[in-house]
Short mmCIF file of C-alpha atoms in Angstrom, two decimals:
data_model
loop_
_atom_site.label_atom_id
_atom_site.label_comp_id
_atom_site.label_asym_id
_atom_site.label_seq_id
_atom_site.Cartn_x
_atom_site.Cartn_y
_atom_site.Cartn_z
CA MET X 120 0.00 0.00 0.00
CA GLU X 121 3.02 2.31 0.04
CA ASN X 122 2.04 3.81 -3.33
CA PHE X 123 -1.09 5.29 -1.82
CA LYS X 124 1.06 7.63 0.26
CA THR X 125 1.76 9.57 -2.92
CA GLY X 126 -1.88 9.61 -3.99
CA ALA X 127 -4.58 12.23 -3.61
CA LEU X 128 -4.88 11.83 0.17
CA ALA X 129 -1.22 12.71 0.62
CA LYS X 130 -2.01 16.25 -0.50
CA TYR X 131 -3.95 16.68 2.70
CA GLY X 132 -1.35 15.05 4.94
CA LEU X 133 -3.18 11.73 4.93
CA ASP X 134 -2.49 8.26 3.58
CA TYR X 135 -4.38 5.01 3.41
CA GLN X 136 -2.40 3.33 6.19
CA SER X 137 -3.16 6.03 8.74
CA LEU X 138 -6.85 5.99 7.87
CA ALA X 139 -6.95 2.19 7.95
CA ALA X 140 -5.28 2.25 11.35
CA GLU X 141 -8.29 4.21 12.61
CA ASN X 142 -10.75 1.98 10.76
CA PRO X 143 -9.37 -1.39 9.53
CA ALA X 144 -12.62 -1.98 7.61
CA LEU X 145 -12.04 1.08 5.44
CA ILE X 146 -12.42 0.60 1.70
CA TYR X 147 -10.61 3.36 -0.18
CA CYS X 148 -10.83 3.57 -3.99
CA SER X 149 -8.36 5.83 -5.77
CA LEU X 150 -9.14 6.63 -9.41
CA THR X 151 -6.38 8.25 -11.46
CA GLY X 152 -5.24 8.42 -15.05
CA PHE X 153 -2.35 5.96 -14.80
CA GLY X 154 -2.35 4.49 -11.30
CA HIS X 155 0.04 4.94 -8.38
CA ASP X 156 3.12 3.31 -9.88
CA GLY X 157 4.89 3.15 -13.21
CA PRO X 158 6.58 5.93 -15.18
CA TYR X 159 3.28 7.74 -15.87
CA LYS X 160 1.96 7.79 -12.30
CA ASP X 161 2.21 11.59 -12.09
CA LYS X 162 0.69 12.31 -15.52
CA ALA X 163 -2.77 13.81 -15.76
CA GLY X 164 -5.34 11.49 -17.29
CA TYR X 165 -8.16 12.71 -19.52
CA ASP X 166 -10.58 10.50 -21.43
CA TYR X 167 -9.54 11.79 -24.85
CA VAL X 168 -5.87 11.17 -24.15
CA ILE X 169 -6.59 7.75 -22.67
CA GLN X 170 -8.63 6.73 -25.73
CA GLY X 171 -5.51 7.46 -27.77
CA MET X 172 -2.88 6.00 -25.45
CA GLY X 173 -5.06 2.99 -24.58
CA GLY X 174 -5.39 1.84 -28.20
CA LEU X 175 -9.06 2.61 -28.75
CA MET X 176 -8.51 5.33 -31.36
CA SER X 177 -6.19 3.06 -33.36
CA VAL X 178 -9.13 0.73 -34.04
CA THR X 179 -11.79 3.44 -34.43
CA GLY X 180 -12.35 5.34 -37.66
CA GLN X 181 -12.15 4.73 -41.38
CA LYS X 182 -9.31 2.56 -42.66
CA ASP X 183 -6.32 4.17 -44.31
CA GLY X 184 -6.78 5.07 -47.96
CA VAL X 185 -10.46 6.05 -47.84
CA PRO X 186 -11.98 9.53 -47.37
CA GLY X 187 -11.95 10.75 -43.79
CA ALA X 188 -9.35 8.22 -42.69
CA GLU X 189 -7.80 9.16 -39.35
CA PRO X 190 -7.80 7.79 -35.80
CA MET X 191 -11.14 8.69 -34.23
CA LYS X 192 -12.34 9.02 -30.66
CA VAL X 193 -15.64 7.54 -29.57
CA GLY X 194 -18.53 10.03 -29.36
CA VAL X 195 -18.84 9.79 -25.57
CA ALA X 196 -16.19 9.65 -22.83
CA VAL X 197 -16.12 5.86 -22.92
CA SER X 198 -12.79 5.48 -21.09
CA ASP X 199 -14.18 7.45 -18.17
CA LEU X 200 -17.39 5.43 -18.21
CA VAL X 201 -15.66 2.05 -18.41
CA THR X 202 -13.33 2.99 -15.56
CA GLY X 203 -16.29 4.01 -13.42
CA LEU X 204 -17.96 0.67 -14.06
CA TYR X 205 -14.79 -1.31 -13.32
CA SER X 206 -14.33 0.77 -10.15
CA ALA X 207 -17.86 0.00 -8.99
CA VAL X 208 -17.19 -3.72 -9.51
CA ALA X 209 -13.92 -3.46 -7.58
CA ILE X 210 -15.61 -1.65 -4.68
CA LEU X 211 -18.39 -4.24 -4.54
CA ALA X 212 -15.79 -7.04 -4.50
CA ALA X 213 -14.05 -5.27 -1.61
CA VAL X 214 -17.37 -4.91 0.22
CA ILE X 215 -17.97 -8.67 -0.07
CA HIS X 216 -14.46 -9.35 1.29
CA GLN X 217 -15.09 -6.86 4.09
CA SER X 218 -18.39 -8.51 5.02
CA ARG X 219 -16.66 -11.90 5.29
CA THR X 220 -13.47 -10.84 7.07
CA GLY X 221 -14.04 -7.36 8.50
CA GLU X 222 -10.99 -6.26 6.54
CA GLY X 223 -10.94 -3.27 4.23
CA GLN X 224 -8.49 -2.58 1.45
CA ALA X 225 -7.12 0.02 -0.93
CA ILE X 226 -8.17 -0.05 -4.58
CA ASP X 227 -5.91 1.47 -7.24
CA MET X 228 -7.97 2.10 -10.40
CA ALA X 229 -6.50 3.72 -13.53
CA LEU X 230 -8.13 4.95 -16.71
CA PHE X 231 -5.23 3.56 -18.76
CA ASP X 232 -5.55 0.07 -17.27
CA CYS X 233 -9.30 -0.06 -17.78
CA GLN X 234 -9.13 1.14 -21.38
CA ALA X 235 -6.51 -1.51 -22.17
CA ALA X 236 -8.74 -4.19 -20.62
CA ALA X 237 -11.74 -2.90 -22.60
CA LEU X 238 -9.97 -3.56 -25.91
CA ALA X 239 -11.46 -7.05 -25.52
CA ASN X 240 -11.34 -9.03 -28.80
CA GLN X 241 -8.98 -6.48 -30.37
CA ALA X 242 -6.48 -7.07 -27.58
CA THR X 243 -6.87 -10.84 -27.96
CA ASN X 244 -6.27 -10.60 -31.71
CA TYR X 245 -2.87 -9.14 -30.86
CA LEU X 246 -1.91 -10.95 -27.64
CA ALA X 247 -2.99 -14.42 -28.76
CA GLY X 248 -2.72 -14.10 -32.52
CA GLY X 249 0.08 -11.61 -33.03
CA ILE X 250 -2.16 -9.47 -35.24
CA VAL X 251 -2.00 -5.71 -34.67
CA PRO X 252 -5.58 -4.59 -35.41
CA GLY X 253 -6.23 -1.47 -37.42
CA ARG X 254 -9.17 0.74 -38.29
CA LEU X 255 -11.97 -0.85 -40.32
CA GLY X 256 -14.61 1.87 -40.20
CA ASN X 257 -17.90 0.17 -39.29
CA ALA X 258 -16.70 -3.33 -40.18
CA HIS X 259 -15.79 -6.13 -37.75
CA PRO X 260 -12.26 -7.59 -37.79
CA ASN X 261 -13.41 -11.21 -37.38
CA ILE X 262 -16.92 -11.38 -38.89
CA VAL X 263 -18.24 -10.62 -42.41
CA PRO X 264 -20.75 -9.18 -43.24
CA TYR X 265 -20.99 -7.28 -39.96
CA GLN X 266 -21.16 -3.57 -40.79
CA VAL X 267 -23.19 -0.63 -42.08
CA PHE X 268 -24.74 -0.65 -45.55
CA ALA X 269 -26.37 2.25 -47.41
CA THR X 270 -30.02 1.85 -48.39
CA THR X 271 -32.22 3.99 -50.64
CA ASP X 272 -33.02 6.34 -47.77
CA GLY X 273 -30.23 5.99 -45.23
CA HIS X 274 -28.20 3.22 -43.61
CA ILE X 275 -28.75 0.04 -41.62
CA ILE X 276 -26.53 -2.23 -39.58
CA LEU X 277 -26.26 -5.83 -40.76
CA ALA X 278 -24.85 -8.12 -38.06
CA VAL X 279 -24.58 -11.59 -39.58
CA SER X 280 -22.67 -13.51 -36.90
CA ASN X 281 -22.84 -17.11 -38.16
CA ASP X 282 -23.24 -19.13 -41.34
CA ASN X 283 -26.90 -20.03 -40.76
CA GLN X 284 -27.77 -16.37 -40.52
CA PHE X 285 -25.86 -15.69 -43.72
CA ARG X 286 -27.81 -18.38 -45.57
CA ARG X 287 -31.08 -16.85 -44.40
CA PHE X 288 -29.83 -13.40 -45.36
CA ILE X 289 -28.95 -14.29 -48.97
CA LYS X 290 -32.44 -15.73 -49.50
CA VAL X 291 -34.00 -12.44 -48.39
CA ALA X 292 -31.50 -10.51 -50.52
CA GLY X 293 -32.26 -12.63 -53.59
CA LEU X 294 -28.68 -13.89 -53.78
CA ASP X 295 -29.34 -17.63 -53.71
CA ALA X 296 -26.47 -18.26 -56.13
CA LEU X 297 -24.01 -17.35 -53.38
CA ALA X 298 -25.05 -20.46 -51.41
CA THR X 299 -22.82 -22.61 -53.63
CA ASP X 300 -19.93 -20.15 -53.93
CA PRO X 301 -17.10 -21.38 -51.66
CA ARG X 302 -15.89 -17.81 -51.14
CA PHE X 303 -19.16 -17.06 -49.30
CA SER X 304 -19.79 -20.44 -47.64
CA THR X 305 -18.20 -19.86 -44.23
CA ASN X 306 -17.34 -16.86 -42.13
CA ALA X 307 -13.63 -17.63 -42.46
CA GLU X 308 -13.95 -17.53 -46.25
CA ARG X 309 -16.00 -14.35 -46.13
CA VAL X 310 -13.34 -12.69 -43.97
CA ALA X 311 -10.70 -13.82 -46.47
CA HIS X 312 -12.78 -12.32 -49.30
CA ARG X 313 -14.08 -9.32 -47.35
CA GLN X 314 -13.97 -6.79 -50.19
CA LEU X 315 -15.71 -9.17 -52.62
CA VAL X 316 -18.52 -9.75 -50.12
CA VAL X 317 -18.96 -6.03 -49.44
CA ASP X 318 -18.85 -5.09 -53.13
CA THR X 319 -21.45 -7.77 -53.89
CA LEU X 320 -23.85 -6.60 -51.18
CA LYS X 321 -23.60 -2.82 -51.59
CA PRO X 322 -25.74 -2.53 -54.78
CA VAL X 323 -28.29 -4.98 -53.36
CA PHE X 324 -28.85 -2.90 -50.22
CA ALA X 325 -29.25 0.21 -52.35
CA GLN X 326 -32.46 -1.25 -53.83
CA ARG X 327 -34.67 -1.06 -50.70
CA THR X 328 -35.40 1.37 -47.90
CA SER X 329 -34.00 0.86 -44.42
CA ALA X 330 -37.45 0.01 -43.07
CA GLN X 331 -38.02 -2.58 -45.82
CA TRP X 332 -34.69 -4.26 -45.13
CA ILE X 333 -35.24 -4.33 -41.38
CA ASP X 334 -38.75 -5.73 -41.78
CA ASP X 335 -37.63 -8.41 -44.24
CA LEU X 336 -34.56 -9.45 -42.25
CA GLU X 337 -36.27 -9.55 -38.87
CA LYS X 338 -38.88 -11.93 -40.28
CA VAL X 339 -36.16 -14.54 -40.73
CA ASN X 340 -34.25 -13.62 -37.56
CA VAL X 341 -31.22 -11.99 -39.18
CA PRO X 342 -29.75 -9.41 -36.75
CA CYS X 343 -30.01 -5.88 -38.07
CA GLY X 344 -31.08 -2.44 -36.98
CA PRO X 345 -31.33 1.27 -37.75
CA ILE X 346 -28.81 3.94 -36.80
CA ASN X 347 -30.85 6.20 -34.55
CA ARG X 348 -30.19 9.83 -33.71
CA VAL X 349 -30.33 10.60 -29.99
CA ASP X 350 -33.90 11.95 -30.28
CA GLN X 351 -34.94 8.74 -32.04
CA VAL X 352 -33.40 6.64 -29.27
CA PHE X 353 -35.57 8.17 -26.56
CA SER X 354 -38.72 8.18 -28.70
CA ASP X 355 -38.27 4.52 -29.65
CA PRO X 356 -41.16 2.30 -28.41
CA GLN X 357 -38.66 0.07 -26.61
CA ALA X 358 -37.13 3.05 -24.80
CA ILE X 359 -40.59 4.21 -23.76
CA ALA X 360 -41.57 0.74 -22.59
CA ARG X 361 -38.39 0.43 -20.54
CA GLY X 362 -38.69 3.91 -19.06
CA LEU X 363 -35.31 5.18 -20.21
CA THR X 364 -36.03 8.76 -19.15
CA VAL X 365 -37.14 10.23 -15.84
CA ALA X 366 -38.81 13.59 -15.20
CA MET X 367 -37.68 15.62 -12.18
CA GLN X 368 -38.36 19.08 -10.83
CA HIS X 369 -35.35 21.36 -11.18
CA THR X 370 -34.89 24.56 -9.20
CA ALA X 371 -34.17 26.71 -12.25
CA VAL X 372 -36.01 25.13 -15.18
CA GLY X 373 -38.97 23.29 -13.67
CA GLU X 374 -39.60 19.85 -15.15
CA LEU X 375 -36.37 18.37 -16.44
CA HIS X 376 -36.10 15.11 -18.36
CA LEU X 377 -32.98 13.07 -17.66
CA PRO X 378 -31.60 9.64 -18.62
CA ALA X 379 -32.91 7.01 -16.22
CA SER X 380 -30.75 4.41 -14.53
CA PRO X 381 -30.44 1.22 -16.59
CA LEU X 382 -30.38 -0.88 -13.40
CA ARG X 383 -33.44 -3.11 -12.98
CA LEU X 384 -33.50 -4.55 -9.46
CA SER X 385 -36.65 -6.35 -8.35
CA ARG X 386 -36.13 -5.65 -4.62
CA THR X 387 -34.23 -2.38 -4.54
CA PRO X 388 -34.95 -0.37 -7.70
CA PRO X 389 -33.19 2.98 -8.12
CA GLU X 390 -34.82 5.99 -6.45
CA TYR X 391 -34.84 9.47 -7.96
CA ARG X 392 -34.80 11.96 -5.10
CA ASN X 393 -33.15 15.14 -6.37
CA ALA X 394 -32.56 16.81 -9.71
CA PRO X 395 -29.00 17.99 -10.47
CA PRO X 396 -28.37 20.88 -8.06
CA LEU X 397 -27.31 24.41 -8.86
CA LEU X 398 -23.80 25.40 -7.85
CA GLY X 399 -23.83 25.75 -4.06
CA GLU X 400 -27.56 25.04 -3.80
CA HIS X 401 -27.16 22.70 -0.83
CA SER X 402 -24.01 24.15 0.74
CA GLU X 403 -25.71 25.51 3.84
CA GLU X 404 -27.84 22.39 4.22
CA VAL X 405 -24.75 20.20 4.15
CA LEU X 406 -22.64 22.46 6.37
CA SER X 407 -25.26 22.96 9.05
CA GLY X 408 -27.29 19.75 8.80
CA LEU X 409 -24.53 17.22 8.26
CA LEU X 410 -21.44 18.94 9.66
CA GLY X 411 -23.12 20.82 12.51
CA ILE X 412 -21.70 24.24 11.67
CA GLY X 413 -23.55 26.99 13.55
CA PRO X 414 -25.06 30.24 12.23
CA ASP X 415 -22.12 32.43 13.27
CA GLU X 416 -19.55 30.24 11.55
CA LEU X 417 -21.78 30.01 8.45
CA ALA X 418 -21.96 33.80 8.39
CA SER X 419 -18.16 33.98 8.54
CA LEU X 420 -17.89 31.50 5.68
CA ARG X 421 -20.31 33.56 3.60
CA LYS X 422 -18.37 36.75 4.34
CA ALA X 423 -15.14 35.05 3.29
CA GLY X 424 -16.73 33.89 0.04
CA VAL X 425 -16.43 30.21 0.93
CA VAL X 426 -20.19 29.66 0.76
#
């Protein structure tokens, strides 16, 4: 635990050991860009930088040689989000250990570590297969056809993940002749002949609307879907049925619609108590109600500009 002495608590003259000495059951989670050891331990960590350093941008974006080809970040701060999720799992694991032994522990979480772990199949392609993955746009490195195709009025995602699905797909697409073509017979062959497969399918998809394709493919259980804008996501019948938004009363704007928690717990469902507060909205409530600071001291804090 020595590395935690140089962490955030050390700035305030504290360290994990001294706190744990007071409370051996303490669970302390530190979340930094690069962790508490290694040559980058003192570097600042920001999601954008981590997406680049952690390999994500090297596999995101159009492949070299096509218009718009460059490494691309994901549209949301996914490294931050993944690290938060991993941290929650780590804390829960520590809580289980604490409940069994009464012993707390320090948790050292790093954005860089979590982004590397989240490379998933792309990391395995390299570590187990020696293949350095590159950018493939919307295509999949190990499955074909598994990508976006243009239709007469937009785009759809086709996600054919096995050979049975491909055979059902070519019937819907009117490409029965491909059933006997060895270059299309298995996923391995389709990956080996990726460009041929894509070039064959592009003009076929351009003959129907997105809705027609989705309707036809879903009838035979071929995975596919639209590419929704954010407004379309939250107006989707499935989103409405699942209650993916929540309305709350906000101090400044009145009713405010927010993303709902995706957690569905039968015994302890999430509760929505307070809308996002204004800056300092609850300062006095916290200082007096939780910390027991009296009126005179609060007045001094206000005068000093602290509150």
